mmCIF file of N, CA and C in Angstrom:
data_model
loop_
_atom_site.group_PDB
_atom_site.id
_atom_site.type_symbol
_atom_site.label_atom_id
_atom_site.label_comp_id
_atom_site.label_asym_id
_atom_site.label_seq_id
_atom_site.Cartn_x
_atom_site.Cartn_y
_atom_site.Cartn_z
ATOM 1 N N MET S 1 49.693 88.857 -159.882
ATOM 2 C CA MET S 1 51.112 88.920 -159.671
ATOM 3 C C MET S 1 51.672 87.531 -159.904
ATOM 4 N N THR S 2 52.855 87.508 -160.463
ATOM 5 C CA THR S 2 53.563 86.251 -160.638
ATOM 6 C C THR S 2 55.043 86.489 -160.402
ATOM 7 N N ARG S 3 55.745 85.440 -160.105
ATOM 8 C CA ARG S 3 57.168 85.556 -159.789
ATOM 9 C C ARG S 3 57.969 84.636 -160.699
ATOM 10 N N LEU S 4 59.039 85.168 -161.259
ATOM 11 C CA LEU S 4 59.954 84.396 -162.095
ATOM 12 C C LEU S 4 61.232 84.162 -161.310
ATOM 13 N N THR S 5 61.776 82.960 -161.415
ATOM 14 C CA THR S 5 62.973 82.645 -160.639
ATOM 15 C C THR S 5 64.196 82.362 -161.494
ATOM 16 N N ASP S 6 64.003 82.203 -162.808
ATOM 17 C CA ASP S 6 65.156 81.974 -163.681
ATOM 18 C C ASP S 6 64.799 82.306 -165.122
ATOM 19 N N ASP S 7 65.789 82.357 -165.979
ATOM 20 C CA ASP S 7 65.621 82.631 -167.405
ATOM 21 C C ASP S 7 64.700 83.832 -167.627
ATOM 22 N N PHE S 8 65.048 84.946 -166.978
ATOM 23 C CA PHE S 8 64.181 86.118 -166.936
ATOM 24 C C PHE S 8 63.833 86.663 -168.318
ATOM 25 N N ASP S 9 64.797 86.707 -169.233
ATOM 26 C CA ASP S 9 64.531 87.279 -170.557
ATOM 27 C C ASP S 9 63.437 86.518 -171.290
ATOM 28 N N ALA S 10 63.563 85.229 -171.373
ATOM 29 C CA ALA S 10 62.574 84.422 -172.095
ATOM 30 C C ALA S 10 61.249 84.344 -171.339
ATOM 31 N N GLN S 11 61.306 84.112 -170.047
ATOM 32 C CA GLN S 11 60.088 83.937 -169.262
ATOM 33 C C GLN S 11 59.275 85.225 -169.124
ATOM 34 N N SER S 12 59.939 86.375 -169.118
ATOM 35 C CA SER S 12 59.191 87.629 -168.977
ATOM 36 C C SER S 12 58.277 87.861 -170.178
ATOM 37 N N GLN S 13 58.711 87.489 -171.373
ATOM 38 C CA GLN S 13 57.866 87.629 -172.559
ATOM 39 C C GLN S 13 56.631 86.737 -172.457
ATOM 40 N N VAL S 14 56.843 85.501 -172.063
ATOM 41 C CA VAL S 14 55.731 84.548 -171.919
ATOM 42 C C VAL S 14 54.770 85.025 -170.828
ATOM 43 N N THR S 15 55.306 85.434 -169.711
ATOM 44 C CA THR S 15 54.486 85.841 -168.569
ATOM 45 C C THR S 15 53.687 87.102 -168.874
ATOM 46 N N PHE S 16 54.283 88.037 -169.591
ATOM 47 C CA PHE S 16 53.581 89.254 -169.992
ATOM 48 C C PHE S 16 52.276 88.900 -170.696
ATOM 49 N N TRP S 17 52.350 88.013 -171.677
ATOM 50 C CA TRP S 17 51.153 87.627 -172.430
ATOM 51 C C TRP S 17 50.208 86.771 -171.596
ATOM 52 N N GLU S 18 50.741 85.968 -170.679
ATOM 53 C CA GLU S 18 49.875 85.187 -169.783
ATOM 54 C C GLU S 18 49.034 86.102 -168.902
ATOM 55 N N LEU S 19 49.640 87.162 -168.383
ATOM 56 C CA LEU S 19 48.891 88.105 -167.551
ATOM 57 C C LEU S 19 47.778 88.767 -168.355
ATOM 58 N N LEU S 20 48.083 89.223 -169.556
ATOM 59 C CA LEU S 20 47.071 89.874 -170.384
ATOM 60 C C LEU S 20 45.963 88.901 -170.783
ATOM 61 N N THR S 21 46.323 87.665 -171.085
ATOM 62 C CA THR S 21 45.328 86.658 -171.447
ATOM 63 C C THR S 21 44.418 86.346 -170.263
ATOM 64 N N TYR S 22 44.992 86.228 -169.067
ATOM 65 C CA TYR S 22 44.205 85.959 -167.858
ATOM 66 C C TYR S 22 43.172 87.066 -167.643
ATOM 67 N N ILE S 23 43.610 88.314 -167.799
ATOM 68 C CA ILE S 23 42.701 89.451 -167.614
ATOM 69 C C ILE S 23 41.541 89.365 -168.600
ATOM 70 N N GLU S 24 41.862 89.097 -169.849
ATOM 71 C CA GLU S 24 40.827 89.014 -170.882
ATOM 72 C C GLU S 24 39.870 87.850 -170.638
ATOM 73 N N GLU S 25 40.405 86.676 -170.312
ATOM 74 C CA GLU S 25 39.570 85.491 -170.104
ATOM 75 C C GLU S 25 38.640 85.631 -168.908
ATOM 76 N N HIS S 26 39.037 86.416 -167.915
ATOM 77 C CA HIS S 26 38.213 86.603 -166.719
ATOM 78 C C HIS S 26 37.419 87.904 -166.770
ATOM 79 N N GLU S 27 37.337 88.490 -167.970
ATOM 80 C CA GLU S 27 36.550 89.689 -168.225
ATOM 81 C C GLU S 27 36.860 90.810 -167.240
ATOM 82 N N MET S 28 38.139 91.006 -166.990
ATOM 83 C CA MET S 28 38.602 92.084 -166.121
ATOM 84 C C MET S 28 39.087 93.238 -166.987
ATOM 85 N N SER S 29 39.296 94.386 -166.358
ATOM 86 C CA SER S 29 39.871 95.547 -167.028
ATOM 87 C C SER S 29 41.226 95.844 -166.402
ATOM 88 N N ARG S 30 42.211 96.070 -167.237
ATOM 89 C CA ARG S 30 43.544 96.431 -166.733
ATOM 90 C C ARG S 30 43.517 97.896 -166.337
ATOM 91 N N LYS S 31 43.949 98.198 -165.115
ATOM 92 C CA LYS S 31 43.922 99.564 -164.598
ATOM 93 C C LYS S 31 45.310 100.172 -164.453
ATOM 94 N N THR S 32 46.350 99.378 -164.561
ATOM 95 C CA THR S 32 47.717 99.895 -164.448
ATOM 96 C C THR S 32 48.582 99.260 -165.525
ATOM 97 N N SER S 33 49.747 99.802 -165.663
ATOM 98 C CA SER S 33 50.763 99.159 -166.491
ATOM 99 C C SER S 33 51.202 97.874 -165.809
ATOM 100 N N ILE S 34 51.910 97.044 -166.526
ATOM 101 C CA ILE S 34 52.505 95.866 -165.890
ATOM 102 C C ILE S 34 53.788 96.316 -165.205
ATOM 103 N N PHE S 35 53.880 96.032 -163.913
ATOM 104 C CA PHE S 35 55.042 96.403 -163.126
ATOM 105 C C PHE S 35 56.011 95.235 -163.088
ATOM 106 N N ILE S 36 57.273 95.537 -163.242
ATOM 107 C CA ILE S 36 58.318 94.515 -163.202
ATOM 108 C C ILE S 36 59.336 94.952 -162.160
ATOM 109 N N GLU S 37 59.505 94.121 -161.132
ATOM 110 C CA GLU S 37 60.429 94.441 -160.054
ATOM 111 C C GLU S 37 61.424 93.313 -159.854
ATOM 112 N N PHE S 38 62.689 93.657 -159.807
ATOM 113 C CA PHE S 38 63.733 92.703 -159.449
ATOM 114 C C PHE S 38 63.881 92.736 -157.943
ATOM 115 N N LYS S 39 63.853 91.565 -157.322
ATOM 116 C CA LYS S 39 63.973 91.472 -155.868
ATOM 117 C C LYS S 39 64.998 90.405 -155.519
ATOM 118 N N GLU S 40 65.597 90.563 -154.361
ATOM 119 C CA GLU S 40 66.576 89.591 -153.889
ATOM 120 C C GLU S 40 66.084 88.978 -152.585
ATOM 121 N N THR S 41 66.156 87.645 -152.488
ATOM 122 C CA THR S 41 65.728 86.951 -151.275
ATOM 123 C C THR S 41 66.796 87.075 -150.206
ATOM 124 N N ASN S 42 66.462 86.684 -148.996
ATOM 125 C CA ASN S 42 67.443 86.675 -147.909
ATOM 126 C C ASN S 42 68.601 85.739 -148.211
ATOM 127 N N ALA S 43 68.360 84.730 -149.051
ATOM 128 C CA ALA S 43 69.402 83.773 -149.423
ATOM 129 C C ALA S 43 70.267 84.288 -150.583
ATOM 130 N N GLY S 44 69.955 85.497 -151.090
ATOM 131 C CA GLY S 44 70.747 86.084 -152.151
ATOM 132 C C GLY S 44 70.321 85.706 -153.559
ATOM 133 N N GLN S 45 69.185 85.050 -153.706
ATOM 134 C CA GLN S 45 68.692 84.687 -155.034
ATOM 135 C C GLN S 45 67.840 85.828 -155.596
ATOM 136 N N THR S 46 67.936 86.045 -156.891
ATOM 137 C CA THR S 46 67.172 87.099 -157.542
ATOM 138 C C THR S 46 65.883 86.541 -158.118
ATOM 139 N N ASN S 47 64.803 87.279 -157.908
ATOM 140 C CA ASN S 47 63.489 86.959 -158.474
ATOM 141 C C ASN S 47 62.999 88.176 -159.240
ATOM 142 N N VAL S 48 62.106 87.948 -160.165
ATOM 143 C CA VAL S 48 61.424 89.038 -160.844
ATOM 144 C C VAL S 48 59.939 88.877 -160.570
ATOM 145 N N GLU S 49 59.325 89.934 -160.044
ATOM 146 C CA GLU S 49 57.884 89.925 -159.827
ATOM 147 C C GLU S 49 57.228 90.774 -160.894
ATOM 148 N N MET S 50 56.215 90.204 -161.530
ATOM 149 C CA MET S 50 55.441 90.946 -162.529
ATOM 150 C C MET S 50 54.013 91.031 -162.005
ATOM 151 N N SER S 51 53.474 92.254 -161.991
ATOM 152 C CA SER S 51 52.120 92.441 -161.475
ATOM 153 C C SER S 51 51.399 93.490 -162.300
ATOM 154 N N VAL S 52 50.081 93.466 -162.197
ATOM 155 C CA VAL S 52 49.241 94.414 -162.913
ATOM 156 C C VAL S 52 47.983 94.664 -162.088
ATOM 157 N N GLY S 53 47.522 95.899 -162.087
ATOM 158 C CA GLY S 53 46.289 96.224 -161.382
ATOM 159 C C GLY S 53 45.084 95.991 -162.274
ATOM 160 N N VAL S 54 44.055 95.395 -161.717
ATOM 161 C CA VAL S 54 42.843 95.087 -162.483
ATOM 162 C C VAL S 54 41.599 95.544 -161.717
ATOM 163 N N GLN S 55 40.516 95.596 -162.461
ATOM 164 C CA GLN S 55 39.221 95.897 -161.842
ATOM 165 C C GLN S 55 38.210 94.917 -162.355
#
């Protein structure tokens, strides 16, 4: 899982490939799609969490 705090459009593309590269480099298997969730903090700031299930 990783969290983006700004420039969501550009950073989401980079992060997508970083997650897939991490899985490959650590010889893991991807078990789910990549999930993308927009969340808001108590302070009203928006974050994007990207996560993927692995085995």
